[in-house]
């Protein structure tokens, strides 16, 4: 018996289980935490916030699939077996959703939406003339699948796009930069910065006082990567000083964001509840099922988590 365990805390199971059963090979039985059966049958797990110790208790586990592009929610459990391949979610539909949300964030500021919403509250009719889009460059931090989708969508809208990553990439239509020196060279050119980076030891706290000081006055930040990329006190200081004109934040150090957090009431911050790249069952489960078929056929798995690189 080969079984696939769906273990995703907080997810409405019905749609996900239906999509899994539709796409998985018929010889793979889908199970849930409530009806797991013999742990020795479990070869594959789809995981989001699995209970500590669960993965280590499955003696024949072959692959762990993350229901997210990141894997921190799984590796918070130190007992996760290091020899079992861990596959990050890499779903083109999710990339598209991330790109949509990045565009939403950039255009919110580019077309003065906060200004007009404030005017609506006061019944005030006041026009700001549009900015010249090609002269308002966007910097995209992170050039994986999501970052490339973001860069492509913004380029299609007429923005001049710069992309930064740990290693140099060549991507048609955008100017790319790499490493600490590349970041320092890129930031002064960016009216908007969109972060879609993975969280690693190198990227944690990347957006600090020096980062914000390198941006031109009046720049805007859109963060759909991870909350830990930002040094909170430094962001607030940059906004209060006018160095940054606004921030559109979808991810946070602590989620849900506590009701008393200063982000909620800051006049230059827009908060959304980590919704930029939600997964859709019909697409995400097909990606996962295709990877199960690859593994069963002995083919290499894509998007394996590299414990040395931390993504």
PDB file of N, CA, C and O in Angstrom, residues 32 139 170 206 210 272 306:
ATOM      1  N   UNK A  32      -5.952  11.334   5.534  1.00  0.00           N
ATOM      2  CA  UNK A  32      -5.925  12.551   6.341  1.00  0.00           C
ATOM      3  C   UNK A  32      -5.426  12.224   7.740  1.00  0.00           C
ATOM      4  O   UNK A  32      -5.306  11.046   8.118  1.00  0.00           O
ATOM      5  N   UNK A 139      12.602  47.967  -8.493  1.00  0.00           N
ATOM      6  CA  UNK A 139      13.573  46.949  -8.169  1.00  0.00           C
ATOM      7  C   UNK A 139      12.886  45.729  -7.595  1.00  0.00           C
ATOM      8  O   UNK A 139      12.088  45.853  -6.658  1.00  0.00           O
ATOM      9  N   UNK A 170      20.787  36.371 -16.090  1.00  0.00           N
ATOM     10  CA  UNK A 170      20.555  37.146 -17.306  1.00  0.00           C
ATOM     11  C   UNK A 170      19.101  36.925 -17.711  1.00  0.00           C
ATOM     12  O   UNK A 170      18.706  35.809 -18.047  1.00  0.00           O
ATOM     13  N   UNK A 206      17.563  42.051   5.878  1.00  0.00           N
ATOM     14  CA  UNK A 206      18.207  42.729   4.755  1.00  0.00           C
ATOM     15  C   UNK A 206      17.754  44.181   4.635  1.00  0.00           C
ATOM     16  O   UNK A 206      18.544  45.083   4.338  1.00  0.00           O
ATOM     17  N   UNK A 210      20.556  50.902   6.600  1.00  0.00           N
ATOM     18  CA  UNK A 210      21.424  51.151   5.452  1.00  0.00           C
ATOM     19  C   UNK A 210      20.682  50.918   4.135  1.00  0.00           C
ATOM     20  O   UNK A 210      20.872  51.656   3.155  1.00  0.00           O
ATOM     21  N   UNK A 272      -1.955  43.905   4.477  1.00  0.00           N
ATOM     22  CA  UNK A 272      -2.832  42.831   4.010  1.00  0.00           C
ATOM     23  C   UNK A 272      -2.399  41.532   4.702  1.00  0.00           C
ATOM     24  O   UNK A 272      -1.234  41.378   5.071  1.00  0.00           O
ATOM     25  N   UNK A 306      17.288  23.100  -0.561  1.00  0.00           N
ATOM     26  CA  UNK A 306      18.717  22.924  -0.305  1.00  0.00           C
ATOM     27  C   UNK A 306      19.015  23.440   1.093  1.00  0.00           C
ATOM     28  O   UNK A 306      18.911  24.635   1.354  1.00  0.00           O
TER      29      UNK A 306
END
